[in-house]
Amino acid sequence: TVVLSGDGGDEVFGGYRFHLISSRIVFLRKIPKILRKIILHILDKIDHKYAILIREALRVSLIEEDCKFYSVILHGDFITTNAGKRWIEDKLRYCLSITGGNLPEAIRVFDLLFRTLGDNFLVKVDRASMAHALEVRSPFLDYRFAEFSQRIPTEWKVDMFNTKKLMREIIKDILPEKIVKRGKQGFDPPLARWILKEKYLNEILEKVEILKEIDEDLYRFYREKVFRYKDEDIYKTYLIRLFLFIKWWERWIKGKGEVNYYMK
């Protein structure tokens, strides 16, 4: 059985909030730096979704190097570790070089090549579909289509307020308006309920020392923050990541332990 997937649509056409933010940064940098700092100070006192988006863009607009974009935006992610920062800044610097310093386009290319697809969404889709005898194909990631998208001006794809502009324009006479104008609707499996049971939490606590062999900063982050506040939602994600990493490390690096794909 063959099914079609929409994977790649956001990366090719500019569908993530980071793409909106990067477009806003280009505009905001036309405002004097001192004025941006004053506006940011005011917005820090306002708790509204639009204020938060503008605040993010203002904060990043104040950094000197565009390659640090994700280092500022992604709070608390692995990117805040030294190894993560170096990796992402090197890759983003490369994307800026091949897009002529066009920040919105560089962010989109970075997502297409490095952030969301190859080692993330596509791997998960492949594994889940093959486990159920499905063949998933992603038309948006046809190499000819992806290459063509690189020649489309950035402003046709995304601006300060609209994502996937060209795609929406193409399909507006084919699909209902409510579909064309609908925002992103992500799907998060209930991993916390599946994995964060007492016996798995105990295993994580016992085996966290594995991180010492890889990154001391990351080890300290888990010891000082994640385990201390493990009941808070933001840190549950890190516990899940660590559990999966431990299973992978034992199976493929240490050569011991068995992977039980159907955990009770």
mmCIF file of C-alpha atoms in Angstrom:
data_model
loop_
_atom_site.group_PDB
_atom_site.id
_atom_site.type_symbol
_atom_site.label_atom_id
_atom_site.label_comp_id
_atom_site.label_asym_id
_atom_site.label_seq_id
_atom_site.Cartn_x
_atom_site.Cartn_y
_atom_site.Cartn_z
ATOM 1 C CA THR A 1 0.000 0.000 0.000
ATOM 2 C CA VAL A 2 1.316 3.424 -0.971
ATOM 3 C CA VAL A 3 0.300 6.627 0.815
ATOM 4 C CA LEU A 4 1.246 10.250 0.181
ATOM 5 C CA SER A 5 2.714 12.460 2.880
ATOM 6 C CA GLY A 6 2.840 16.236 3.258
ATOM 7 C CA ASP A 7 6.341 16.102 4.740
ATOM 8 C CA GLY A 8 8.538 18.854 3.357
ATOM 9 C CA GLY A 9 5.763 21.338 2.635
ATOM 10 C CA ASP A 10 6.790 23.628 5.488
ATOM 11 C CA GLU A 11 10.469 23.424 4.608
ATOM 12 C CA VAL A 12 9.960 24.021 0.886
ATOM 13 C CA PHE A 13 7.304 26.756 1.130
ATOM 14 C CA GLY A 14 8.166 28.362 4.485
ATOM 15 C CA GLY A 15 5.596 27.161 7.001
ATOM 16 C CA TYR A 16 7.206 27.455 10.432
ATOM 17 C CA ARG A 17 6.966 30.303 12.932
ATOM 18 C CA PHE A 18 10.751 30.689 12.701
ATOM 19 C CA HIS A 19 10.262 31.662 9.069
ATOM 20 C CA LEU A 20 7.818 34.384 10.122
ATOM 21 C CA ILE A 21 10.213 35.584 12.817
ATOM 22 C CA SER A 22 13.160 35.781 10.426
ATOM 23 C CA SER A 23 11.086 37.869 7.997
ATOM 24 C CA ARG A 24 10.145 40.223 10.837
ATOM 25 C CA ILE A 25 13.785 40.561 11.815
ATOM 26 C CA VAL A 26 14.654 41.889 8.370
ATOM 27 C CA PHE A 27 11.980 44.569 8.819
ATOM 28 C CA LEU A 28 12.834 45.353 12.448
ATOM 29 C CA ARG A 29 16.477 45.963 11.654
ATOM 30 C CA LYS A 30 15.402 49.059 9.772
ATOM 31 C CA ILE A 31 14.449 50.520 13.170
ATOM 32 C CA PRO A 32 17.295 52.138 15.192
ATOM 33 C CA LYS A 33 18.798 49.706 17.692
ATOM 34 C CA ILE A 34 18.120 51.889 20.747
ATOM 35 C CA LEU A 35 14.442 52.107 19.829
ATOM 36 C CA ARG A 36 14.229 48.324 19.428
ATOM 37 C CA LYS A 37 15.628 47.902 22.941
ATOM 38 C CA ILE A 38 12.991 50.248 24.364
ATOM 39 C CA ILE A 39 10.167 48.408 22.573
ATOM 40 C CA LEU A 40 11.522 45.064 23.788
ATOM 41 C CA HIS A 41 11.561 46.325 27.378
ATOM 42 C CA ILE A 42 7.899 47.356 27.066
ATOM 43 C CA LEU A 43 6.818 44.070 25.457
ATOM 44 C CA ASP A 44 8.494 42.067 28.222
ATOM 45 C CA LYS A 45 5.642 43.211 30.460
ATOM 46 C CA ILE A 46 2.897 42.086 28.043
ATOM 47 C CA ASP A 47 1.736 38.451 28.052
ATOM 48 C CA HIS A 48 -0.037 38.118 24.707
ATOM 49 C CA LYS A 49 0.706 35.719 21.845
ATOM 50 C CA TYR A 50 1.372 38.528 19.354
ATOM 51 C CA ALA A 51 3.565 40.368 21.852
ATOM 52 C CA ILE A 52 5.536 37.167 22.379
ATOM 53 C CA LEU A 53 6.138 36.720 18.639
ATOM 54 C CA ILE A 54 7.284 40.314 18.192
ATOM 55 C CA ARG A 55 9.417 40.044 21.318
ATOM 56 C CA GLU A 56 11.204 36.999 19.909
ATOM 57 C CA ALA A 57 11.912 38.800 16.655
ATOM 58 C CA LEU A 58 13.145 41.916 18.463
ATOM 59 C CA ARG A 59 15.450 39.906 20.681
ATOM 60 C CA VAL A 60 17.049 38.122 17.734
ATOM 61 C CA SER A 61 17.268 41.350 15.712
ATOM 62 C CA LEU A 62 19.705 42.649 18.334
ATOM 63 C CA ILE A 63 22.277 39.891 17.870
ATOM 64 C CA GLU A 64 25.315 40.723 15.766
ATOM 65 C CA GLU A 65 25.662 37.411 13.910
ATOM 66 C CA ASP A 66 22.740 35.836 12.061
ATOM 67 C CA CYS A 67 24.284 32.385 12.531
ATOM 68 C CA LYS A 68 23.252 32.665 16.213
ATOM 69 C CA PHE A 69 19.537 32.879 15.271
ATOM 70 C CA TYR A 70 18.530 29.464 16.637
ATOM 71 C CA SER A 71 20.852 29.744 19.637
ATOM 72 C CA VAL A 72 18.695 32.660 20.816
ATOM 73 C CA ILE A 73 15.287 31.323 19.739
ATOM 74 C CA LEU A 74 15.485 27.746 21.008
ATOM 75 C CA HIS A 75 15.608 28.141 24.781
ATOM 76 C CA GLY A 76 16.467 25.082 26.818
ATOM 77 C CA ASP A 77 16.964 22.812 23.817
ATOM 78 C CA PHE A 78 20.151 20.825 23.257
ATOM 79 C CA ILE A 79 21.243 23.854 21.289
ATOM 80 C CA THR A 80 22.032 25.633 24.550
ATOM 81 C CA THR A 81 24.921 23.229 25.123
ATOM 82 C CA ASN A 82 28.316 24.163 23.717
ATOM 83 C CA ALA A 83 28.341 21.254 21.268
ATOM 84 C CA GLY A 84 24.830 22.103 20.076
ATOM 85 C CA LYS A 85 25.645 25.772 19.593
ATOM 86 C CA ARG A 86 28.755 25.016 17.570
ATOM 87 C CA TRP A 87 26.937 22.568 15.331
ATOM 88 C CA ILE A 88 23.929 24.742 14.582
ATOM 89 C CA GLU A 89 25.931 27.928 14.103
ATOM 90 C CA ASP A 90 28.281 26.216 11.645
ATOM 91 C CA LYS A 91 25.372 24.840 9.623
ATOM 92 C CA LEU A 92 23.462 28.123 9.660
ATOM 93 C CA ARG A 93 26.604 30.003 8.652
ATOM 94 C CA TYR A 94 26.832 27.674 5.643
ATOM 95 C CA CYS A 95 23.166 28.305 4.733
ATOM 96 C CA LEU A 96 23.726 32.062 4.948
ATOM 97 C CA SER A 97 26.696 31.744 2.604
ATOM 98 C CA ILE A 98 24.745 29.884 -0.095
ATOM 99 C CA THR A 99 21.745 32.240 0.105
ATOM 100 C CA GLY A 100 23.732 35.449 -0.128
ATOM 101 C CA GLY A 101 23.082 36.374 3.509
ATOM 102 C CA ASN A 102 19.287 36.275 3.065
ATOM 103 C CA LEU A 103 18.220 35.376 6.624
ATOM 104 C CA PRO A 104 14.637 34.159 5.939
ATOM 105 C CA GLU A 105 15.848 32.010 3.048
ATOM 106 C CA ALA A 106 18.814 30.707 5.052
ATOM 107 C CA ILE A 107 16.519 29.675 7.922
ATOM 108 C CA ARG A 108 14.222 27.846 5.505
ATOM 109 C CA VAL A 109 17.157 26.082 3.822
ATOM 110 C CA PHE A 110 18.590 25.155 7.220
ATOM 111 C CA ASP A 111 15.295 23.528 8.197
ATOM 112 C CA LEU A 112 15.111 21.724 4.855
ATOM 113 C CA LEU A 113 18.649 20.342 5.051
ATOM 114 C CA PHE A 114 19.410 19.932 8.745
ATOM 115 C CA ARG A 115 16.752 20.605 11.379
ATOM 116 C CA THR A 116 13.492 18.786 10.796
ATOM 117 C CA LEU A 117 13.597 16.188 8.043
ATOM 118 C CA GLY A 118 16.595 13.896 7.515
ATOM 119 C CA ASP A 119 17.274 12.779 11.094
ATOM 120 C CA ASN A 120 13.849 13.600 12.471
ATOM 121 C CA PHE A 121 10.458 13.466 10.743
ATOM 122 C CA LEU A 122 11.437 11.282 7.786
ATOM 123 C CA VAL A 123 13.137 8.691 9.977
ATOM 124 C CA LYS A 124 10.075 8.416 12.215
ATOM 125 C CA VAL A 125 7.695 8.161 9.268
ATOM 126 C CA ASP A 126 9.853 5.501 7.592
ATOM 127 C CA ARG A 127 10.064 3.349 10.698
ATOM 128 C CA ALA A 128 6.394 3.637 11.607
ATOM 129 C CA SER A 129 5.165 3.026 8.061
ATOM 130 C CA MET A 130 7.486 0.099 7.307
ATOM 131 C CA ALA A 131 6.421 -1.556 10.558
ATOM 132 C CA HIS A 132 2.894 -1.650 9.109
ATOM 133 C CA ALA A 133 3.761 -2.556 5.493
ATOM 134 C CA LEU A 134 3.108 0.959 4.193
ATOM 135 C CA GLU A 135 5.189 2.820 1.635
ATOM 136 C CA VAL A 136 5.092 6.564 2.287
ATOM 137 C CA ARG A 137 6.066 8.968 -0.476
ATOM 138 C CA SER A 138 6.638 12.700 -0.024
ATOM 139 C CA PRO A 139 5.874 14.611 -3.252
ATOM 140 C CA PHE A 140 7.095 17.927 -1.805
ATOM 141 C CA LEU A 141 10.545 16.381 -1.412
ATOM 142 C CA ASP A 142 10.954 15.288 -5.013
ATOM 143 C CA TYR A 143 14.443 16.638 -5.722
ATOM 144 C CA ARG A 144 13.267 18.486 -8.852
ATOM 145 C CA PHE A 145 10.497 20.187 -6.912
ATOM 146 C CA ALA A 146 12.812 21.073 -4.018
ATOM 147 C CA GLU A 147 15.427 22.467 -6.408
ATOM 148 C CA PHE A 148 12.784 24.548 -8.192
ATOM 149 C CA SER A 149 11.616 25.981 -4.862
ATOM 150 C CA GLN A 150 15.109 27.355 -4.308
ATOM 151 C CA ARG A 151 14.663 29.618 -7.320
ATOM 152 C CA ILE A 152 11.390 31.103 -6.062
ATOM 153 C CA PRO A 153 11.811 34.510 -4.341
ATOM 154 C CA THR A 154 11.540 34.301 -0.558
ATOM 155 C CA GLU A 155 8.794 36.922 -0.389
ATOM 156 C CA TRP A 156 6.572 34.649 -2.494
ATOM 157 C CA LYS A 157 6.810 31.953 0.174
ATOM 158 C CA VAL A 158 6.645 33.782 3.495
ATOM 159 C CA ASP A 159 6.397 37.310 4.855
ATOM 160 C CA MET A 160 5.987 38.854 8.312
ATOM 161 C CA PHE A 161 2.446 37.533 8.786
ATOM 162 C CA ASN A 162 1.812 34.710 6.305
ATOM 163 C CA THR A 163 3.376 31.298 5.820
ATOM 164 C CA LYS A 164 3.307 29.140 2.687
ATOM 165 C CA LYS A 165 1.924 32.019 0.632
ATOM 166 C CA LEU A 166 2.542 30.442 -2.768
ATOM 167 C CA MET A 167 1.091 27.090 -1.764
ATOM 168 C CA ARG A 168 -2.065 28.727 -0.421
ATOM 169 C CA GLU A 169 -2.419 30.725 -3.627
ATOM 170 C CA ILE A 170 -2.081 27.584 -5.756
ATOM 171 C CA ILE A 171 -4.681 25.545 -3.857
ATOM 172 C CA LYS A 172 -7.223 28.277 -3.052
ATOM 173 C CA ASP A 173 -9.480 27.286 -5.983
ATOM 174 C CA ILE A 174 -9.143 23.574 -5.245
ATOM 175 C CA LEU A 175 -9.685 23.222 -1.496
ATOM 176 C CA PRO A 176 -12.237 24.845 0.859
ATOM 177 C CA GLU A 177 -11.262 28.246 2.264
ATOM 178 C CA LYS A 178 -11.196 26.932 5.841
ATOM 179 C CA ILE A 179 -8.503 24.441 4.796
ATOM 180 C CA VAL A 180 -6.486 26.991 2.825
ATOM 181 C CA LYS A 181 -6.422 29.462 5.733
ATOM 182 C CA ARG A 182 -6.058 26.926 8.526
ATOM 183 C CA GLY A 183 -3.022 27.287 10.753
ATOM 184 C CA LYS A 184 -0.598 24.526 11.668
ATOM 185 C CA GLN A 185 -2.016 21.556 13.547
ATOM 186 C CA GLY A 186 0.773 19.495 15.019
ATOM 187 C CA PHE A 187 0.486 16.001 16.466
ATOM 188 C CA ASP A 188 2.324 14.910 19.592
ATOM 189 C CA PRO A 189 2.045 11.261 20.652
ATOM 190 C CA PRO A 190 1.504 10.734 24.408
ATOM 191 C CA LEU A 191 5.141 9.781 25.023
ATOM 192 C CA ALA A 192 5.099 10.987 28.621
ATOM 193 C CA ARG A 193 2.289 8.548 29.466
ATOM 194 C CA TRP A 194 4.015 5.717 27.614
ATOM 195 C CA ILE A 195 7.564 6.178 28.872
ATOM 196 C CA LEU A 196 7.627 8.186 32.102
ATOM 197 C CA LYS A 197 6.535 5.334 34.327
ATOM 198 C CA GLU A 198 8.323 4.663 37.600
ATOM 199 C CA LYS A 199 10.423 1.749 36.341
ATOM 200 C CA TYR A 200 11.671 3.730 33.330
ATOM 201 C CA LEU A 201 12.350 6.824 35.428
ATOM 202 C CA ASN A 202 14.458 4.715 37.766
ATOM 203 C CA GLU A 203 16.393 3.371 34.795
ATOM 204 C CA ILE A 204 17.039 6.907 33.539
ATOM 205 C CA LEU A 205 18.304 8.000 36.961
ATOM 206 C CA GLU A 206 20.597 4.988 37.194
ATOM 207 C CA LYS A 207 22.100 5.370 33.724
ATOM 208 C CA VAL A 208 22.429 9.132 33.309
ATOM 209 C CA GLU A 209 26.184 8.710 33.899
ATOM 210 C CA ILE A 210 26.387 7.690 30.226
ATOM 211 C CA LEU A 211 26.202 11.395 29.382
ATOM 212 C CA LYS A 212 29.474 12.031 31.199
ATOM 213 C CA GLU A 213 31.270 10.162 28.430
ATOM 214 C CA ILE A 214 29.806 12.472 25.803
ATOM 215 C CA ASP A 215 29.231 15.993 27.085
ATOM 216 C CA GLU A 216 29.895 17.260 30.620
ATOM 217 C CA ASP A 217 27.673 20.317 30.087
ATOM 218 C CA LEU A 218 24.742 18.153 29.049
ATOM 219 C CA TYR A 219 25.304 15.854 32.032
ATOM 220 C CA ARG A 220 25.214 18.818 34.432
ATOM 221 C CA PHE A 221 22.089 20.166 32.719
ATOM 222 C CA TYR A 222 20.252 16.911 33.433
ATOM 223 C CA ARG A 223 21.553 16.643 36.976
ATOM 224 C CA GLU A 224 20.901 20.259 37.987
ATOM 225 C CA LYS A 225 17.731 21.069 36.056
ATOM 226 C CA VAL A 226 15.901 18.119 34.523
ATOM 227 C CA PHE A 227 15.932 15.737 37.483
ATOM 228 C CA ARG A 228 15.160 18.514 39.953
ATOM 229 C CA TYR A 229 12.097 19.704 38.008
ATOM 230 C CA LYS A 230 11.148 16.417 36.340
ATOM 231 C CA ASP A 231 7.418 16.898 37.006
ATOM 232 C CA GLU A 232 7.276 20.081 34.932
ATOM 233 C CA ASP A 233 6.089 19.566 31.353
ATOM 234 C CA ILE A 234 9.031 21.355 29.752
ATOM 235 C CA TYR A 235 11.479 18.889 31.327
ATOM 236 C CA LYS A 236 9.463 15.740 30.616
ATOM 237 C CA THR A 237 10.565 16.043 27.000
ATOM 238 C CA TYR A 238 14.206 15.879 28.056
ATOM 239 C CA LEU A 239 13.590 12.778 30.139
ATOM 240 C CA ILE A 240 11.979 11.062 27.164
ATOM 241 C CA ARG A 241 14.920 12.015 24.952
ATOM 242 C CA LEU A 242 17.386 10.707 27.500
ATOM 243 C CA PHE A 243 15.503 7.418 27.873
ATOM 244 C CA LEU A 244 15.512 6.860 24.104
ATOM 245 C CA PHE A 245 19.169 7.857 23.898
ATOM 246 C CA ILE A 246 20.109 5.385 26.642
ATOM 247 C CA LYS A 247 18.335 2.581 24.775
ATOM 248 C CA TRP A 248 20.119 3.511 21.550
ATOM 249 C CA TRP A 249 23.516 3.849 23.288
ATOM 250 C CA GLU A 250 23.274 0.460 24.963
ATOM 251 C CA ARG A 251 22.113 -1.294 21.811
ATOM 252 C CA TRP A 252 24.458 0.211 19.250
ATOM 253 C CA ILE A 253 27.451 1.719 21.086
ATOM 254 C CA LYS A 254 27.902 -0.487 24.124
ATOM 255 C CA GLY A 255 26.537 -3.550 22.366
ATOM 256 C CA LYS A 256 24.373 -4.706 25.238
ATOM 257 C CA GLY A 257 20.753 -4.558 26.176
ATOM 258 C CA GLU A 258 17.790 -5.385 23.987
ATOM 259 C CA VAL A 259 15.349 -3.007 22.392
ATOM 260 C CA ASN A 260 11.795 -3.832 23.359
ATOM 261 C CA TYR A 261 9.660 -2.034 20.786
ATOM 262 C CA TYR A 262 6.432 -2.975 22.530
ATOM 263 C CA MET A 263 7.060 -1.829 26.084
ATOM 264 C CA LYS A 264 4.402 -2.857 28.565
#
